[in-house]
mmCIF file of C-alpha atoms and ligand atoms in Angstrom:
data_model
loop_
_atom_site.group_PDB
_atom_site.id
_atom_site.type_symbol
_atom_site.label_atom_id
_atom_site.label_comp_id
_atom_site.label_asym_id
_atom_site.label_seq_id
_atom_site.Cartn_x
_atom_site.Cartn_y
_atom_site.Cartn_z
ATOM 1 C CA MET A 8 -10.514 20.240 19.798
ATOM 2 C CA THR A 9 -12.068 22.957 21.918
ATOM 3 C CA ALA A 10 -11.068 26.294 23.387
ATOM 4 C CA GLU A 11 -10.959 24.488 26.712
ATOM 5 C CA THR A 12 -8.046 22.346 25.435
ATOM 6 C CA HIS A 13 -6.133 25.484 24.517
ATOM 7 C CA ARG A 14 -6.879 27.155 27.848
ATOM 8 C CA GLN A 15 -5.512 24.083 29.641
ATOM 9 C CA ARG A 16 -2.388 24.065 27.499
ATOM 10 C CA LEU A 17 -1.788 27.765 28.148
ATOM 11 C CA GLN A 18 -2.234 27.046 31.818
ATOM 12 C CA ARG A 19 0.470 24.386 31.685
ATOM 13 C CA VAL A 20 2.854 26.923 30.184
ATOM 14 C CA ARG A 21 1.961 29.354 32.979
ATOM 15 C CA GLU A 22 2.803 26.731 35.582
ATOM 16 C CA GLN A 23 6.263 26.525 34.066
ATOM 17 C CA LEU A 24 6.610 30.307 34.072
ATOM 18 C CA ALA A 25 6.029 30.300 37.806
ATOM 19 C CA GLU A 26 8.671 27.573 38.262
ATOM 20 C CA LYS A 27 11.159 29.415 36.090
ATOM 21 C CA ARG A 28 10.420 32.744 37.735
ATOM 22 C CA LEU A 29 9.381 34.332 34.477
ATOM 23 C CA HIS A 30 6.654 36.943 34.157
ATOM 24 C CA ALA A 31 5.943 36.101 30.542
ATOM 25 C CA PHE A 32 7.052 33.939 27.656
ATOM 26 C CA ILE A 33 7.240 34.726 23.925
ATOM 27 C CA VAL A 34 6.487 31.913 21.470
ATOM 28 C CA PHE A 35 7.574 32.048 17.817
ATOM 29 C CA ASN A 36 7.310 28.432 16.703
ATOM 30 C CA ARG A 37 4.221 28.205 14.484
ATOM 31 C CA ALA A 38 3.363 24.676 15.525
ATOM 32 C CA SER A 39 3.586 25.690 19.179
ATOM 33 C CA ILE A 40 1.356 28.718 18.576
ATOM 34 C CA ARG A 41 -1.169 26.435 16.928
ATOM 35 C CA TYR A 42 -0.860 23.944 19.774
ATOM 36 C CA LEU A 43 -1.523 26.620 22.397
ATOM 37 C CA THR A 44 -4.165 28.750 20.690
ATOM 38 C CA GLY A 45 -5.593 26.984 17.638
ATOM 39 C CA PHE A 46 -4.284 29.724 15.327
ATOM 40 C CA THR A 47 -2.961 28.222 12.085
ATOM 41 C CA GLY A 48 -1.758 31.342 10.260
ATOM 42 C CA SER A 49 1.715 31.547 8.784
ATOM 43 C CA ALA A 50 2.748 34.628 10.748
ATOM 44 C CA GLY A 51 2.362 35.460 14.397
ATOM 45 C CA VAL A 52 4.021 35.920 17.759
ATOM 46 C CA LEU A 53 2.376 34.793 20.976
ATOM 47 C CA VAL A 54 3.077 36.356 24.362
ATOM 48 C CA ILE A 55 1.839 34.454 27.393
ATOM 49 C CA GLY A 56 1.675 36.256 30.733
ATOM 50 C CA ARG A 57 1.996 34.384 33.987
ATOM 51 C CA ASP A 58 -1.455 35.291 35.234
ATOM 52 C CA ASP A 59 -4.302 35.279 32.799
ATOM 53 C CA GLU A 60 -3.084 37.299 29.879
ATOM 54 C CA ALA A 61 -2.012 36.228 26.426
ATOM 55 C CA LEU A 62 -1.550 38.270 23.277
ATOM 56 C CA LEU A 63 -1.290 36.983 19.729
ATOM 57 C CA VAL A 64 0.252 39.486 17.355
ATOM 58 C CA THR A 65 -0.438 38.844 13.695
ATOM 59 C CA ASP A 66 -1.016 40.876 10.560
ATOM 60 C CA GLY A 67 -4.031 42.019 8.576
ATOM 61 C CA ARG A 68 -4.235 38.863 6.475
ATOM 62 C CA TYR A 69 -5.183 36.921 9.578
ATOM 63 C CA GLN A 70 -7.405 39.398 11.383
ATOM 64 C CA LEU A 71 -10.614 37.415 11.005
ATOM 65 C CA GLN A 72 -9.023 33.999 11.099
ATOM 66 C CA ALA A 73 -7.109 34.673 14.311
ATOM 67 C CA LYS A 74 -10.266 35.897 16.093
ATOM 68 C CA GLU A 75 -12.258 32.936 14.886
ATOM 69 C CA GLN A 76 -9.664 30.272 15.697
ATOM 70 C CA THR A 77 -8.805 31.559 19.164
ATOM 71 C CA LYS A 78 -12.370 32.242 20.289
ATOM 72 C CA GLY A 79 -12.878 31.274 23.918
ATOM 73 C CA THR A 80 -9.191 30.814 24.696
ATOM 74 C CA GLY A 81 -8.796 34.210 26.400
ATOM 75 C CA VAL A 82 -6.054 35.185 23.918
ATOM 76 C CA LYS A 83 -6.184 38.837 22.794
ATOM 77 C CA ILE A 84 -5.368 39.611 19.174
ATOM 78 C CA ALA A 85 -3.263 42.537 17.967
ATOM 79 C CA VAL A 86 -3.138 43.185 14.233
ATOM 80 C CA THR A 87 -0.061 44.964 12.930
ATOM 81 C CA ARG A 88 2.911 44.441 10.677
ATOM 82 C CA ARG A 89 5.195 45.853 13.360
ATOM 83 C CA TYR A 90 5.298 42.815 15.551
ATOM 84 C CA HIS A 91 8.176 43.878 17.775
ATOM 85 C CA ARG A 92 6.629 47.246 18.531
ATOM 86 C CA SER A 93 3.375 45.652 19.575
ATOM 87 C CA VAL A 94 5.099 43.002 21.713
ATOM 88 C CA ALA A 95 7.474 45.507 23.337
ATOM 89 C CA GLU A 96 4.652 47.948 24.144
ATOM 90 C CA TRP A 97 2.637 45.178 25.730
ATOM 91 C CA LEU A 98 5.541 43.966 27.845
ATOM 92 C CA LYS A 99 6.113 47.491 29.113
ATOM 93 C CA ARG A 100 2.445 48.107 29.802
ATOM 94 C CA GLN A 101 2.140 44.925 31.834
ATOM 95 C CA ARG A 102 5.192 45.905 33.871
ATOM 96 C CA TRP A 103 6.768 42.525 33.350
ATOM 97 C CA ARG A 104 10.470 42.250 34.017
ATOM 98 C CA GLN A 105 11.708 38.702 33.424
ATOM 99 C CA VAL A 106 10.491 37.683 29.984
ATOM 100 C CA GLY A 107 11.487 34.365 28.442
ATOM 101 C CA PHE A 108 11.556 33.848 24.693
ATOM 102 C CA GLU A 109 12.162 30.871 22.424
ATOM 103 C CA SER A 110 15.723 31.655 21.368
ATOM 104 C CA ARG A 111 15.716 28.675 19.022
ATOM 105 C CA HIS A 112 12.920 30.242 16.988
ATOM 106 C CA CYS A 113 13.482 33.977 17.384
ATOM 107 C CA THR A 114 15.333 35.767 14.595
ATOM 108 C CA VAL A 115 18.340 37.902 15.458
ATOM 109 C CA ALA A 116 16.545 40.830 13.776
ATOM 110 C CA PHE A 117 13.532 40.462 16.072
ATOM 111 C CA LEU A 118 15.689 40.217 19.156
ATOM 112 C CA GLU A 119 17.751 43.252 18.185
ATOM 113 C CA ALA A 120 14.619 45.291 17.497
ATOM 114 C CA MET A 121 13.138 44.247 20.835
ATOM 115 C CA ARG A 122 16.319 45.077 22.757
ATOM 116 C CA GLU A 123 16.370 48.496 21.112
ATOM 117 C CA ARG A 124 12.753 49.181 22.053
ATOM 118 C CA LEU A 125 13.208 47.942 25.610
ATOM 119 C CA LYS A 126 16.373 49.897 26.296
ATOM 120 C CA GLY A 127 16.199 51.723 29.600
ATOM 121 C CA THR A 128 13.203 49.697 30.815
ATOM 122 C CA ALA A 129 13.116 47.011 33.497
ATOM 123 C CA VAL A 130 12.282 44.290 30.955
ATOM 124 C CA ARG A 131 14.936 41.606 30.658
ATOM 125 C CA LEU A 132 14.714 39.082 27.812
ATOM 126 C CA VAL A 133 15.921 35.600 28.634
ATOM 127 C CA GLY A 134 16.364 32.821 26.059
ATOM 128 C CA VAL A 135 14.440 29.759 27.241
ATOM 129 C CA ASN A 136 13.705 26.628 25.270
ATOM 130 C CA GLU A 137 11.809 23.426 25.743
ATOM 131 C CA VAL A 138 8.772 24.947 27.372
ATOM 132 C CA VAL A 139 6.117 23.997 24.828
ATOM 133 C CA GLU A 140 7.958 21.136 23.088
ATOM 134 C CA PRO A 141 7.864 18.756 26.068
ATOM 135 C CA LEU A 142 4.121 19.348 26.369
ATOM 136 C CA ARG A 143 3.634 18.670 22.663
ATOM 137 C CA ALA A 144 5.676 15.465 22.930
ATOM 138 C CA ILE A 145 3.014 13.802 25.084
ATOM 139 C CA LYS A 146 0.014 13.297 22.848
ATOM 140 C CA GLU A 147 -3.617 13.217 23.793
ATOM 141 C CA VAL A 148 -5.579 10.305 22.359
ATOM 142 C CA TRP A 149 -7.380 12.470 19.811
ATOM 143 C CA GLU A 150 -4.002 13.708 18.543
ATOM 144 C CA VAL A 151 -2.825 10.128 18.101
ATOM 145 C CA GLU A 152 -5.990 9.413 16.107
ATOM 146 C CA ARG A 153 -5.049 12.161 13.664
ATOM 147 C CA ILE A 154 -1.505 10.802 13.360
ATOM 148 C CA ARG A 155 -2.942 7.316 12.874
ATOM 149 C CA GLU A 156 -5.083 8.638 10.037
ATOM 150 C CA ALA A 157 -2.062 10.339 8.453
ATOM 151 C CA ALA A 158 -0.082 7.098 8.808
ATOM 152 C CA LYS A 159 -2.850 5.093 7.154
ATOM 153 C CA ILE A 160 -2.846 7.340 4.098
ATOM 154 C CA ALA A 161 0.961 7.039 3.824
ATOM 155 C CA ASP A 162 0.692 3.229 3.988
ATOM 156 C CA VAL A 163 -1.746 3.166 1.093
ATOM 157 C CA ALA A 164 0.286 5.696 -0.904
ATOM 158 C CA PHE A 165 3.351 3.475 -0.563
ATOM 159 C CA GLU A 166 1.406 0.461 -1.858
ATOM 160 C CA HIS A 167 0.164 2.615 -4.716
ATOM 161 C CA ALA A 168 3.743 3.605 -5.578
ATOM 162 C CA LEU A 169 4.730 -0.063 -5.777
ATOM 163 C CA LYS A 170 1.798 -0.743 -8.092
ATOM 164 C CA VAL A 171 2.692 2.007 -10.537
ATOM 165 C CA LEU A 172 6.478 1.582 -10.395
ATOM 166 C CA ARG A 173 7.888 0.596 -13.805
ATOM 167 C CA VAL A 174 11.446 0.342 -15.037
ATOM 168 C CA GLY A 175 12.200 3.566 -16.922
ATOM 169 C CA MET A 176 10.081 5.825 -14.688
ATOM 170 C CA THR A 177 12.071 8.581 -13.039
ATOM 171 C CA GLU A 178 12.387 9.198 -9.310
ATOM 172 C CA LYS A 179 10.538 12.490 -9.825
ATOM 173 C CA GLU A 180 7.648 10.788 -11.581
ATOM 174 C CA LEU A 181 7.286 8.315 -8.748
ATOM 175 C CA ALA A 182 7.494 11.089 -6.154
ATOM 176 C CA TRP A 183 4.697 12.910 -7.973
ATOM 177 C CA GLU A 184 2.583 9.737 -8.038
ATOM 178 C CA ILE A 185 2.941 9.609 -4.253
ATOM 179 C CA GLU A 186 2.192 13.265 -3.783
ATOM 180 C CA ALA A 187 -0.900 13.198 -5.988
ATOM 181 C CA PHE A 188 -2.124 10.027 -4.304
ATOM 182 C CA LEU A 189 -1.694 11.473 -0.817
ATOM 183 C CA ARG A 190 -3.520 14.651 -1.768
ATOM 184 C CA THR A 191 -6.424 12.825 -3.384
ATOM 185 C CA HIS A 192 -6.797 10.383 -0.488
ATOM 186 C CA GLY A 193 -7.258 12.697 2.451
ATOM 187 C CA ALA A 194 -3.933 14.432 3.058
ATOM 188 C CA GLU A 195 -4.245 18.211 3.327
ATOM 189 C CA ALA A 196 -0.503 18.567 2.694
ATOM 190 C CA MET A 197 2.760 16.649 2.545
ATOM 191 C CA ALA A 198 4.531 16.235 5.878
ATOM 192 C CA PHE A 199 7.643 16.901 3.721
ATOM 193 C CA PRO A 200 8.340 16.543 -0.003
ATOM 194 C CA PRO A 201 8.315 12.779 -0.676
ATOM 195 C CA ILE A 202 11.728 11.208 -1.123
ATOM 196 C CA VAL A 203 12.247 8.664 -3.893
ATOM 197 C CA VAL A 204 15.862 7.692 -4.488
ATOM 198 C CA ALA A 205 17.024 4.733 -6.566
ATOM 199 C CA GLY A 206 20.197 2.784 -7.317
ATOM 200 C CA GLU A 207 23.358 4.508 -6.123
ATOM 201 C CA ARG A 208 21.212 7.548 -5.212
ATOM 202 C CA SER A 209 19.546 5.509 -2.464
ATOM 203 C CA ALA A 210 22.770 6.098 -0.544
ATOM 204 C CA LEU A 211 21.555 9.704 -0.036
ATOM 205 C CA PRO A 212 19.460 9.527 3.155
ATOM 206 C CA HIS A 213 17.484 12.644 2.228
ATOM 207 C CA GLY A 214 18.148 12.801 -1.498
ATOM 208 C CA GLN A 215 15.774 14.797 -3.665
ATOM 209 C CA PRO A 216 14.008 12.851 -6.389
ATOM 210 C CA SER A 217 15.864 13.346 -9.675
ATOM 211 C CA ASP A 218 15.356 12.595 -13.360
ATOM 212 C CA ARG A 219 17.226 9.331 -12.982
ATOM 213 C CA PRO A 220 15.154 6.496 -14.430
ATOM 214 C CA ILE A 221 14.504 3.469 -12.248
ATOM 215 C CA GLN A 222 16.491 0.462 -13.448
ATOM 216 C CA LYS A 223 16.413 -3.254 -12.921
ATOM 217 C CA GLY A 224 18.414 -4.237 -9.856
ATOM 218 C CA ASP A 225 17.959 -0.834 -8.162
ATOM 219 C CA LEU A 226 17.285 -0.444 -4.499
ATOM 220 C CA VAL A 227 14.517 2.160 -4.267
ATOM 221 C CA THR A 228 13.895 4.043 -1.024
ATOM 222 C CA PHE A 229 10.582 5.803 -0.445
ATOM 223 C CA ASP A 230 10.142 8.222 2.447
ATOM 224 C CA LEU A 231 6.754 9.875 2.659
ATOM 225 C CA GLY A 232 4.330 11.461 5.072
ATOM 226 C CA ALA A 233 0.881 12.998 5.048
ATOM 227 C CA VAL A 234 -0.678 15.785 7.089
ATOM 228 C CA VAL A 235 -4.195 15.202 8.401
ATOM 229 C CA ASN A 236 -5.875 17.881 10.510
ATOM 230 C CA GLY A 237 -2.477 19.404 11.192
ATOM 231 C CA TYR A 238 -0.793 16.150 12.246
ATOM 232 C CA CYS A 239 2.008 14.402 10.358
ATOM 233 C CA SER A 240 3.068 10.873 9.563
ATOM 234 C CA ASP A 241 6.455 9.577 8.432
ATOM 235 C CA LEU A 242 7.128 6.255 6.664
ATOM 236 C CA THR A 243 10.159 4.784 4.893
ATOM 237 C CA ARG A 244 10.566 1.566 2.941
ATOM 238 C CA THR A 245 13.287 0.256 0.638
ATOM 239 C CA VAL A 246 12.448 -2.249 -2.091
ATOM 240 C CA VAL A 247 14.411 -3.820 -4.943
ATOM 241 C CA VAL A 248 13.509 -3.851 -8.623
ATOM 242 C CA GLY A 249 13.774 -7.468 -9.744
ATOM 243 C CA ARG A 250 16.040 -9.909 -7.952
ATOM 244 C CA PRO A 251 18.221 -8.641 -5.118
ATOM 245 C CA THR A 252 21.934 -9.345 -4.926
ATOM 246 C CA ALA A 253 23.289 -11.135 -1.864
ATOM 247 C CA GLU A 254 24.866 -7.839 -0.747
ATOM 248 C CA GLN A 255 21.582 -5.928 -1.039
ATOM 249 C CA GLN A 256 19.814 -8.665 0.889
ATOM 250 C CA ARG A 257 22.473 -8.652 3.596
ATOM 251 C CA ILE A 258 22.280 -4.892 4.168
ATOM 252 C CA TYR A 259 18.506 -4.944 4.168
ATOM 253 C CA ARG A 260 18.375 -7.761 6.697
ATOM 254 C CA ALA A 261 20.799 -5.914 8.995
ATOM 255 C CA VAL A 262 18.665 -2.753 8.900
ATOM 256 C CA TRP A 263 15.505 -4.783 9.450
ATOM 257 C CA GLU A 264 17.045 -6.464 12.483
ATOM 258 C CA ALA A 265 18.289 -3.142 13.853
ATOM 259 C CA GLN A 266 14.785 -1.708 13.571
ATOM 260 C CA ARG A 267 13.394 -4.775 15.404
ATOM 261 C CA ARG A 268 15.904 -4.334 18.219
ATOM 262 C CA GLY A 269 14.937 -0.676 18.448
ATOM 263 C CA MET A 270 11.240 -1.356 18.568
ATOM 264 C CA GLU A 271 11.649 -4.121 21.129
ATOM 265 C CA ALA A 272 13.540 -1.727 23.380
ATOM 266 C CA LEU A 273 10.762 0.858 23.414
ATOM 267 C CA ARG A 274 9.206 1.470 26.790
ATOM 268 C CA SER A 275 8.281 4.354 28.994
ATOM 269 C CA GLY A 276 11.314 5.411 31.045
ATOM 270 C CA ILE A 277 14.086 4.325 28.680
ATOM 271 C CA LYS A 278 16.612 6.976 27.671
ATOM 272 C CA ALA A 279 16.300 7.871 23.999
ATOM 273 C CA ARG A 280 20.039 7.616 23.511
ATOM 274 C CA GLN A 281 19.951 4.073 24.883
ATOM 275 C CA VAL A 282 17.500 3.094 22.136
ATOM 276 C CA HIS A 283 19.890 4.641 19.640
ATOM 277 C CA ARG A 284 22.754 2.665 21.136
ATOM 278 C CA ILE A 285 20.807 -0.596 20.824
ATOM 279 C CA VAL A 286 20.025 0.092 17.166
ATOM 280 C CA ARG A 287 23.628 1.050 16.445
ATOM 281 C CA ASP A 288 24.931 -2.064 18.170
ATOM 282 C CA ALA A 289 22.650 -4.209 16.028
ATOM 283 C CA LEU A 290 24.255 -2.713 12.923
ATOM 284 C CA LYS A 291 27.684 -3.047 14.470
ATOM 285 C CA ALA A 292 27.158 -6.799 14.681
ATOM 286 C CA HIS A 293 27.079 -6.687 10.855
ATOM 287 C CA GLY A 294 30.024 -4.285 10.596
ATOM 288 C CA LEU A 295 27.692 -1.600 9.221
ATOM 289 C CA GLU A 296 27.428 0.974 12.006
ATOM 290 C CA ARG A 297 29.686 3.485 10.302
ATOM 291 C CA PHE A 298 27.260 3.626 7.387
ATOM 292 C CA PHE A 299 24.421 4.589 9.740
ATOM 293 C CA THR A 300 24.877 8.324 9.556
ATOM 294 C CA HIS A 301 21.846 9.777 11.321
ATOM 295 C CA GLY A 302 19.798 9.460 14.472
ATOM 296 C CA THR A 303 17.469 6.544 15.154
ATOM 297 C CA GLY A 304 14.256 8.544 15.264
ATOM 298 C CA HIS A 305 12.232 11.494 16.468
ATOM 299 C CA GLY A 306 8.867 12.558 17.741
ATOM 300 C CA VAL A 307 6.095 13.245 15.224
ATOM 301 C CA GLY A 308 3.061 15.478 15.697
ATOM 302 C CA LEU A 309 2.175 18.947 14.450
ATOM 303 C CA GLU A 310 5.717 18.929 13.054
ATOM 304 C CA VAL A 311 7.255 15.931 11.363
ATOM 305 C CA HIS A 312 10.354 16.355 13.519
ATOM 306 C CA GLU A 313 9.688 17.263 17.118
ATOM 307 C CA MET A 314 10.613 16.130 20.608
ATOM 308 C CA PRO A 315 11.915 13.619 21.563
ATOM 309 C CA ALA A 316 15.142 13.187 19.592
ATOM 310 C CA ILE A 317 16.400 9.617 19.506
ATOM 311 C CA GLY A 318 20.106 9.901 18.900
ATOM 312 C CA GLN A 319 23.526 9.847 20.412
ATOM 313 C CA HIS A 320 23.340 13.298 22.010
ATOM 314 C CA SER A 321 19.738 13.213 23.149
ATOM 315 C CA ARG A 322 18.893 13.853 26.788
ATOM 316 C CA ASP A 323 15.276 12.902 26.247
ATOM 317 C CA VAL A 324 13.591 10.067 28.081
ATOM 318 C CA LEU A 325 10.834 8.157 26.322
ATOM 319 C CA GLN A 326 7.452 8.396 27.990
ATOM 320 C CA ALA A 327 3.958 7.049 27.557
ATOM 321 C CA GLY A 328 2.030 9.303 25.200
ATOM 322 C CA MET A 329 4.907 9.937 22.823
ATOM 323 C CA VAL A 330 4.640 9.179 19.108
ATOM 324 C CA ILE A 331 8.041 8.431 17.608
ATOM 325 C CA THR A 332 9.792 6.931 14.618
ATOM 326 C CA ILE A 333 12.417 4.215 14.573
ATOM 327 C CA GLU A 334 14.330 4.526 11.327
ATOM 328 C CA PRO A 335 17.748 2.948 11.027
ATOM 329 C CA GLY A 336 19.486 3.193 7.672
ATOM 330 C CA VAL A 337 22.681 2.021 6.030
ATOM 331 C CA TYR A 338 24.121 4.015 3.150
ATOM 332 C CA LEU A 339 27.005 2.707 1.071
ATOM 333 C CA PRO A 340 28.450 5.461 -1.114
ATOM 334 C CA LYS A 341 28.206 4.692 -4.854
ATOM 335 C CA VAL A 342 26.355 1.458 -4.080
ATOM 336 C CA GLY A 343 23.047 2.283 -2.450
ATOM 337 C CA GLY A 344 21.197 2.389 0.811
ATOM 338 C CA VAL A 345 18.383 0.947 2.852
ATOM 339 C CA ARG A 346 16.193 2.656 5.435
ATOM 340 C CA ILE A 347 13.158 1.299 7.240
ATOM 341 C CA GLU A 348 11.003 3.695 9.227
ATOM 342 C CA ASP A 349 7.881 3.097 11.255
ATOM 343 C CA LEU A 350 5.740 5.140 13.589
ATOM 344 C CA PHE A 351 5.059 4.031 17.181
ATOM 345 C CA TRP A 352 2.814 5.196 19.977
ATOM 346 C CA LEU A 353 4.173 4.555 23.442
ATOM 347 C CA THR A 354 1.474 3.841 25.997
ATOM 348 C CA GLU A 355 1.415 2.685 29.609
ATOM 349 C CA LYS A 356 0.589 -0.780 28.353
ATOM 350 C CA GLY A 357 3.241 -1.054 25.665
ATOM 351 C CA THR A 358 3.940 0.091 22.148
ATOM 352 C CA GLU A 359 1.475 0.377 19.321
ATOM 353 C CA LEU A 360 2.584 0.393 15.708
ATOM 354 C CA LEU A 361 0.799 3.151 13.780
ATOM 355 C CA SER A 362 2.254 2.466 10.320
ATOM 356 C CA HIS A 363 1.285 -0.754 8.597
ATOM 357 C CA ALA A 364 3.014 -0.822 5.229
ATOM 358 C CA PRO A 365 4.535 -4.271 4.597
ATOM 359 C CA ASN A 366 7.812 -4.690 6.473
ATOM 360 C CA PRO A 367 9.111 -8.170 5.606
ATOM 361 C CA PRO A 368 12.474 -9.485 6.835
ATOM 362 C CA LYS A 369 13.586 -9.933 3.218
ATOM 363 C CA LEU A 370 13.745 -7.245 0.558
ATOM 364 C CA LEU A 371 10.432 -6.759 -1.146
ATOM 365 C CA SER A 372 10.962 -7.290 -4.846
ATOM 366 C CA VAL A 373 8.844 -5.333 -7.338
HETATM 367 N N1 LIG B 416 11.314 12.111 6.400
HETATM 368 C C1 LIG B 416 12.183 12.642 7.330
HETATM 369 C C2 LIG B 416 12.622 11.652 8.317
HETATM 370 O O1 LIG B 416 12.441 10.479 8.131
HETATM 371 O O2 LIG B 416 13.089 11.982 9.348
HETATM 372 MN MN1 MN B 417 11.585 10.302 10.208
HETATM 373 MN MN1 MN B 418 10.871 9.772 6.991
#
């Protein structure tokens, strides 16, 4: 990735500023700051002016790093711990009036401090969202390659978990096996803390691994993701320890079918909520839709959850270039749950599966 990439991305934000009649835009989301400038520090605020200016405010810890990472992008660096003062002074100096800011990522404290500092000036702060996120949703090929790499490591980590799984091991021990494997096989970080939930705990869609030992007959759900060069992956599989019951098999098959329906529906131009509807209807055919308690999927990139959202309330439309998950689940309280999640790249030609962990139509027995 070069400074040229970042300059182009900043330019695309500026085009939107012109359309929205904004003089400048303030970015708080760390992943978006990285996307636009290359800066990977944990603290910073980015102000993008509509002409050629951009200012990244960060603190002393990142003085050298920020300079180095943003070289050639045209972004100026200000080093201070008083972020709002620096941003407010710059806005005033540039004589900007209409200034958009990411209200979804700005703290109330920051906004209050800014309003105080800008009192009596012509600067007006306007909450604006979905400026950078829609750009991030459409991946360049080199971004997809990083996600593909992250997906590959997750696939292998899942297979490793199946190899080491023994009755009597706890969920936490298995989660650690996954984490250690990911880190020693190319992941720079976890996309999120791995989820391992077994038996009745598999009915918790995002349960935290506990000290519960794995038992014979348990459904075990694994949800894991790696980060490679900043980009995430996200993979879920449910397996059974020993022989499955007819009920376990039935639920699994319904979720598997629902995921199929979802993946078959994927194409550029389809409304995300329509994909969700198709997946839900597939579960409805088995009388299980009320146990499907979350959305069907989401975009994956610099963040493990990003645009588009694939759910009931989404207004997003799927487009070529997006990388998304399809992850139906059924969760029966006190009994257990099943979720199957894969990662897809939508292209002009069709859909490419990026995750390749085994996904058989019958429960995998370990
Ligand atoms: N691991 C979080 C998710 O599947 O959305
Ligand atoms: Mn997911
Ligand atoms: Mn997941």
